[in-house]
Amino acid sequence: MISFHLARADNGVIGRDGRLPWHLPADLKRFKAMTLGRPMLMGRKTFDSFPAPLPGRRHIVLTRDRQWSAPGAEVAHDVDAALALAGADVAVIGGAEIFALLRDRADRIELTEVHCDADGDVTMPGFADWREIAREDIAAADGRPAYSFVTLIPR
């Protein structure tokens, strides 16, 4: 099972300056629950955005830089090597280049739709070619935008 885990603003933004452009505690809690105990596949920039490796998860980093290494990271230099390291079940967590490389292989997308037009420097296309099988809408509150937890599968 290859599952994507990401949050995306209505205008396609998924990141700004190596961070999320919003702070949604419920989204972070959901991300933790869905990735705990699973290998996570990510790009180097996503790995570098963490203050430290996230506990309870393997960090498989896909990078073109053959010299790069970091404590807590298992390094792969191509998609097939990364998937071989991960095994049968992997949570793909970004960034945009990694999602693009694996889009045709994904079995499921766990998406947080953030209902705003966010300022950012990393964008990702939508998922019109996927089928929605679950949705939970959360209203705006405490200065945070409205958002929806959405599960998608291939059509």
Coordinates of N, CA and C in Angstrom, one line a residue:
M1 N 0.8 -1.2 0.0 CA 0.0 0.0 0.0 C 0.9 1.2 0.0
I2 N 0.7 2.1 -1.0 CA 1.4 3.4 -1.1 C 0.3 4.4 -0.8
S3 N 0.5 5.1 0.3 CA -0.5 6.2 0.6 C 0.2 7.5 0.6
F4 N -0.5 8.6 0.1 CA 0.0 9.9 0.2 C -0.6 10.6 1.4
H5 N 0.1 11.4 2.1 CA -0.4 12.2 3.2 C 0.1 13.6 3.1
L6 N -0.9 14.5 2.8 CA -0.5 15.9 2.6 C -1.7 16.8 2.9
A7 N -1.4 18.1 3.1 CA -2.4 19.2 3.2 C -2.1 20.1 2.0
R8 N -3.2 20.6 1.4 CA -3.1 21.4 0.2 C -4.2 22.5 0.3
A9 N -3.8 23.7 0.1 CA -4.7 24.8 0.1 C -5.5 24.8 -1.2
D10 N -6.6 25.5 -1.2 CA -7.5 25.6 -2.4 C -6.8 26.0 -3.6
N11 N -5.8 26.9 -3.5 CA -5.0 27.3 -4.6 C -3.8 26.5 -5.0
G12 N -3.7 25.3 -4.4 CA -2.7 24.3 -4.7 C -1.4 24.4 -3.8
V13 N -1.3 25.4 -3.0 CA -0.1 25.6 -2.2 C 0.0 24.5 -1.1
I14 N 1.2 23.9 -1.0 CA 1.5 22.9 0.0 C 2.6 23.3 0.9
G15 N 3.4 24.3 0.6 CA 4.5 24.7 1.4 C 4.9 26.2 1.2
R16 N 5.6 26.7 2.2 CA 6.2 28.0 2.1 C 7.5 28.0 2.9
D17 N 8.6 28.4 2.3 CA 9.9 28.5 3.0 C 10.2 27.2 3.8
G18 N 9.9 26.0 3.2 CA 10.2 24.8 3.9 C 9.3 24.4 5.0
R19 N 8.1 25.0 5.1 CA 7.2 24.8 6.2 C 5.8 24.7 5.7
L20 N 4.9 24.3 6.5 CA 3.5 24.4 6.2 C 3.0 25.9 6.3
P21 N 2.2 26.4 5.4 CA 1.7 27.8 5.6 C 0.6 28.0 6.6
W22 N 0.3 27.0 7.3 CA -0.8 27.1 8.3 C -0.5 26.2 9.5
H23 N -1.2 26.4 10.6 CA -1.0 25.5 11.8 C -2.4 24.9 12.1
L24 N -2.6 23.7 11.8 CA -3.8 23.0 12.1 C -3.5 21.8 13.0
P25 N -3.7 22.0 14.4 CA -3.3 20.9 15.3 C -4.0 19.6 15.0
A26 N -5.3 19.6 14.5 CA -6.0 18.4 14.2 C -5.4 17.7 13.0
D27 N -4.9 18.4 12.1 CA -4.2 17.8 10.9 C -2.9 17.1 11.3
L28 N -2.2 17.8 12.2 CA -0.9 17.2 12.7 C -1.2 15.9 13.5
K29 N -2.3 15.9 14.3 CA -2.7 14.7 15.0 C -3.1 13.6 14.1
R30 N -3.8 13.9 13.1 CA -4.3 12.9 12.1 C -3.0 12.3 11.3
F31 N -2.1 13.2 11.0 CA -0.9 12.8 10.3 C -0.1 11.8 11.2
K32 N 0.0 12.1 12.4 CA 0.7 11.2 13.4 C 0.0 9.9 13.5
A33 N -1.3 9.9 13.6 CA -2.0 8.6 13.8 C -1.9 7.8 12.5
M34 N -1.9 8.4 11.4 CA -1.8 7.6 10.1 C -0.4 7.2 9.7
T35 N 0.6 7.8 10.3 CA 2.0 7.4 9.9 C 2.7 6.7 11.0
L36 N 2.3 6.7 12.2 CA 3.0 6.1 13.3 C 3.2 4.6 13.1
G37 N 4.4 4.1 13.2 CA 4.7 2.7 13.0 C 4.9 2.3 11.6
R38 N 4.8 3.3 10.6 CA 5.0 3.0 9.2 C 6.2 3.6 8.7
P39 N 6.9 3.1 7.7 CA 7.9 3.8 7.0 C 7.4 5.0 6.2
M40 N 8.0 6.1 6.3 CA 7.6 7.3 5.6 C 8.7 7.6 4.5
L41 N 8.2 7.9 3.3 CA 9.1 8.2 2.2 C 8.9 9.7 1.9
M42 N 10.1 10.4 1.8 CA 10.1 11.8 1.6 C 11.3 12.2 0.8
G43 N 11.3 13.5 0.4 CA 12.4 14.1 -0.2 C 13.3 14.7 0.8
R44 N 14.5 15.1 0.4 CA 15.5 15.7 1.4 C 14.9 17.0 2.0
K45 N 14.3 17.8 1.2 CA 13.8 19.1 1.8 C 12.7 18.8 2.8
T46 N 11.9 17.8 2.6 CA 10.9 17.5 3.6 C 11.6 17.0 4.9
F47 N 12.5 16.1 4.7 CA 13.3 15.6 5.9 C 13.9 16.8 6.7
D48 N 14.6 17.7 5.9 CA 15.3 18.8 6.5 C 14.3 19.8 7.2
S49 N 13.0 19.7 6.9 CA 12.1 20.6 7.5 C 11.7 20.2 8.9
F50 N 12.0 19.0 9.3 CA 11.7 18.5 10.7 C 12.9 18.9 11.6
P51 N 12.6 19.3 12.8 CA 13.6 19.6 13.8 C 14.4 18.4 14.2
A52 N 13.8 17.2 14.1 CA 14.5 16.0 14.4 C 13.6 14.9 13.7
P53 N 14.1 13.7 13.5 CA 13.3 12.6 13.0 C 12.1 12.4 13.9
L54 N 11.0 12.1 13.3 CA 9.7 11.9 14.0 C 9.8 10.5 14.7
P55 N 9.4 10.5 16.0 CA 9.5 9.2 16.7 C 8.5 8.1 16.1
G56 N 8.9 6.9 16.2 CA 8.0 5.8 15.9 C 7.8 5.5 14.4
R57 N 8.7 6.1 13.6 CA 8.5 6.0 12.1 C 9.9 5.9 11.5
R58 N 10.1 5.1 10.4 CA 11.3 5.1 9.6 C 11.2 6.3 8.7
H59 N 12.4 6.9 8.4 CA 12.4 8.0 7.5 C 13.3 7.6 6.3
I60 N 12.6 7.3 5.2 CA 13.3 7.0 3.9 C 13.4 8.2 3.1
V61 N 14.6 8.7 2.8 CA 14.7 9.9 2.1 C 15.2 9.7 0.6
L62 N 14.5 10.1 -0.3 CA 14.8 10.0 -1.7 C 15.5 11.3 -2.1
T63 N 16.8 11.2 -2.6 CA 17.6 12.3 -3.0 C 18.5 12.0 -4.1
R64 N 18.7 13.0 -5.0 CA 19.7 12.8 -6.1 C 21.1 13.0 -5.6
D65 N 21.3 13.6 -4.4 CA 22.6 13.9 -3.9 C 23.2 12.6 -3.3
R66 N 24.2 12.1 -3.9 CA 24.8 10.8 -3.5 C 25.7 11.0 -2.3
Q67 N 26.0 12.2 -1.9 CA 26.8 12.5 -0.7 C 26.0 12.8 0.5
W68 N 24.7 13.0 0.4 CA 23.8 13.4 1.5 C 23.6 12.2 2.4
S69 N 23.6 12.5 3.7 CA 23.2 11.6 4.8 C 22.8 12.4 6.0
A70 N 22.0 11.8 6.8 CA 21.6 12.5 8.1 C 21.3 11.4 9.1
P71 N 21.5 11.7 10.4 CA 21.1 10.8 11.4 C 19.6 10.5 11.3
G72 N 19.2 9.3 11.4 CA 17.8 8.9 11.3 C 17.2 8.7 10.0
A73 N 18.0 9.0 8.9 CA 17.5 8.9 7.6 C 18.1 7.6 6.9
E74 N 17.2 6.9 6.2 CA 17.7 5.8 5.3 C 17.6 6.4 3.9
V75 N 18.7 6.4 3.2 CA 18.8 7.1 1.9 C 18.6 6.2 0.7
A76 N 17.8 6.7 -0.3 CA 17.7 6.0 -1.5 C 17.8 7.1 -2.6
H77 N 18.3 6.6 -3.8 CA 18.6 7.5 -4.9 C 17.7 7.3 -6.1
D78 N 16.7 6.4 -6.0 CA 15.7 6.2 -7.0 C 14.5 5.6 -6.4
V79 N 13.4 5.8 -7.1 CA 12.1 5.4 -6.6 C 12.0 3.9 -6.2
D80 N 12.5 3.1 -7.1 CA 12.5 1.6 -6.9 C 13.3 1.2 -5.6
A81 N 14.4 1.8 -5.4 CA 15.2 1.6 -4.2 C 14.5 2.0 -3.0
A82 N 13.9 3.2 -3.1 CA 13.1 3.7 -1.9 C 12.0 2.8 -1.5
L83 N 11.3 2.3 -2.5 CA 10.1 1.4 -2.3 C 10.6 0.1 -1.8
A84 N 11.8 -0.4 -2.2 CA 12.3 -1.7 -1.7 C 12.7 -1.5 -0.3
L85 N 13.3 -0.4 0.1 CA 13.6 -0.2 1.5 C 12.3 -0.1 2.4
A86 N 11.2 0.5 1.9 CA 10.0 0.6 2.6 C 9.3 -0.7 2.8
G87 N 9.2 -1.5 1.8 CA 8.4 -2.7 1.9 C 7.0 -2.5 1.4
A88 N 6.1 -3.3 1.8 CA 4.8 -3.4 1.2 C 3.9 -2.2 1.6
D89 N 4.2 -1.5 2.7 CA 3.3 -0.4 3.2 C 4.2 0.8 3.4
V90 N 3.9 1.9 2.7 CA 4.7 3.1 2.9 C 3.8 4.4 2.9
A91 N 4.1 5.3 3.7 CA 3.4 6.6 3.7 C 4.3 7.6 3.0
V92 N 3.8 8.2 1.9 CA 4.6 9.2 1.2 C 4.2 10.5 1.7
I93 N 5.1 11.3 2.2 CA 4.8 12.6 2.9 C 5.3 13.8 2.2
G94 N 5.9 13.7 1.0 CA 6.3 14.9 0.3 C 7.8 15.0 0.0
G95 N 8.1 16.0 -0.6 CA 7.3 17.2 -1.2 C 6.8 16.9 -2.5
A96 N 6.5 18.0 -3.2 CA 5.8 18.0 -4.5 C 6.5 17.1 -5.5
E97 N 7.8 17.1 -5.6 CA 8.5 16.3 -6.6 C 8.4 14.8 -6.2
I98 N 8.4 14.4 -5.0 CA 8.2 13.0 -4.6 C 6.8 12.6 -4.9
F99 N 5.8 13.4 -4.6 CA 4.4 13.1 -4.9 C 4.3 12.9 -6.5
A100 N 4.9 13.7 -7.3 CA 4.8 13.6 -8.7 C 5.4 12.3 -9.2
L101 N 6.6 11.9 -8.6 CA 7.3 10.7 -9.0 C 6.4 9.4 -8.7
L102 N 5.6 9.5 -7.6 CA 4.9 8.3 -7.2 C 3.4 8.3 -7.5
R103 N 2.9 9.4 -8.1 CA 1.5 9.6 -8.3 C 0.8 8.4 -9.0
D104 N 1.5 7.8 -10.0 CA 0.9 6.7 -10.7 C 0.9 5.4 -10.0
R105 N 1.7 5.4 -8.8 CA 1.8 4.1 -8.1 C 1.0 4.2 -6.8
A106 N 0.4 5.3 -6.4 CA -0.3 5.5 -5.2 C -1.6 4.7 -5.2
D107 N -1.9 4.2 -4.0 CA -3.2 3.4 -3.8 C -4.2 4.2 -3.1
R108 N -3.8 5.3 -2.4 CA -4.7 6.1 -1.5 C -4.1 7.4 -1.3
I109 N -4.9 8.4 -1.1 CA -4.5 9.8 -0.7 C -5.3 10.2 0.5
E110 N -4.5 10.5 1.5 CA -5.1 11.1 2.8 C -4.8 12.6 2.7
L111 N -5.8 13.4 2.3 CA -5.6 14.8 2.0 C -6.4 15.6 3.0
T112 N -5.7 16.7 3.4 CA -6.3 17.7 4.2 C -6.5 18.9 3.2
E113 N -7.7 19.2 2.8 CA -8.0 20.4 2.0 C -8.1 21.6 2.9
V114 N -7.2 22.5 2.8 CA -7.2 23.7 3.6 C -7.9 24.8 2.8
H115 N -9.1 25.2 3.3 CA -10.0 26.1 2.5 C -9.6 27.6 2.6
C116 N -8.5 27.9 1.9 CA -8.0 29.2 1.8 C -7.0 29.3 0.6
D117 N -6.7 30.5 0.2 CA -5.7 30.7 -0.8 C -4.4 31.1 0.0
A118 N -3.5 30.2 0.1 CA -2.3 30.4 0.9 C -1.2 31.0 0.1
D119 N -0.4 31.8 0.8 CA 0.9 32.2 0.1 C 1.9 31.1 0.3
G120 N 2.6 30.8 -0.8 CA 3.5 29.7 -0.7 C 4.4 29.6 -1.9
D121 N 5.4 28.8 -1.8 CA 6.4 28.6 -2.9 C 6.4 27.2 -3.5
V122 N 5.6 26.3 -2.9 CA 5.5 25.0 -3.4 C 4.0 24.7 -3.6
T123 N 3.7 24.2 -4.9 CA 2.3 23.9 -5.2 C 2.2 22.5 -5.8
M124 N 1.0 22.0 -5.8 CA 0.8 20.7 -6.3 C -0.6 20.7 -7.0
P125 N -0.7 20.0 -8.1 CA -2.0 19.9 -8.8 C -3.0 19.2 -8.0
G126 N -4.3 19.4 -8.3 CA -5.3 18.7 -7.6 C -5.5 17.3 -8.0
F127 N -6.5 16.6 -7.5 CA -6.7 15.2 -7.7 C -8.1 14.9 -8.3
A128 N -8.4 15.6 -9.4 CA -9.6 15.4 -10.1 C -9.8 14.0 -10.7
D129 N -8.6 13.4 -10.9 CA -8.7 12.0 -11.5 C -8.8 10.9 -10.4
W130 N -9.0 11.3 -9.2 CA -9.2 10.4 -8.1 C -10.7 10.4 -7.6
R131 N -11.1 9.4 -6.9 CA -12.5 9.3 -6.4 C -12.5 9.4 -4.9
E132 N -13.3 10.3 -4.4 CA -13.5 10.6 -3.0 C -14.3 9.5 -2.4
I133 N -13.8 8.9 -1.2 CA -14.6 7.9 -0.6 C -14.9 8.3 0.9
A134 N -14.3 9.3 1.4 CA -14.6 9.8 2.7 C -14.3 11.3 2.8
R135 N -15.1 12.0 3.6 CA -14.9 13.4 3.9 C -15.4 13.8 5.2
E136 N -14.6 14.6 5.9 CA -15.0 15.2 7.2 C -14.7 16.7 7.1
D137 N -15.7 17.6 7.2 CA -15.5 19.0 7.1 C -15.4 19.6 8.5
I138 N -14.4 20.5 8.6 CA -14.2 21.2 9.9 C -14.3 22.7 9.7
A139 N -15.1 23.4 10.4 CA -15.4 24.8 10.3 C -14.2 25.6 10.7
A140 N -14.0 26.8 10.2 CA -13.0 27.8 10.6 C -13.2 28.1 12.1
A141 N -12.1 28.2 12.8 CA -12.2 28.6 14.3 C -10.8 29.1 14.7
D142 N -10.9 29.9 15.7 CA -9.7 30.4 16.4 C -8.6 31.0 15.4
G143 N -9.1 31.7 14.4 CA -8.2 32.3 13.4 C -7.6 31.3 12.4
R144 N -8.1 30.0 12.5 CA -7.6 29.0 11.5 C -8.7 28.8 10.4
P145 N -8.2 28.5 9.2 CA -9.2 28.4 8.1 C -10.0 27.1 8.3
A146 N -11.1 27.0 7.6 CA -11.9 25.8 7.5 C -11.0 24.8 6.7
Y147 N -11.3 23.5 7.0 CA -10.5 22.5 6.3 C -11.3 21.2 6.2
S148 N -10.9 20.3 5.4 CA -11.6 19.0 5.2 C -10.6 17.9 5.2
F149 N -10.9 16.8 5.9 CA -10.1 15.6 5.8 C -10.8 14.7 4.7
V150 N -10.0 14.4 3.7 CA -10.6 13.7 2.5 C -9.7 12.4 2.2
T151 N -10.4 11.3 2.0 CA -9.7 10.1 1.5 C -10.1 9.9 0.1
L152 N -9.0 9.7 -0.8 CA -9.2 9.4 -2.2 C -8.6 8.1 -2.6
I153 N -9.2 7.5 -3.6 CA -8.6 6.3 -4.2 C -8.6 6.5 -5.7
P154 N -7.8 5.7 -6.5 CA -7.8 5.9 -7.9 C -9.2 5.6 -8.5
R155 N -9.5 6.2 -9.6 CA -10.8 5.9 -10.3 C -10.7 4.6 -11.0

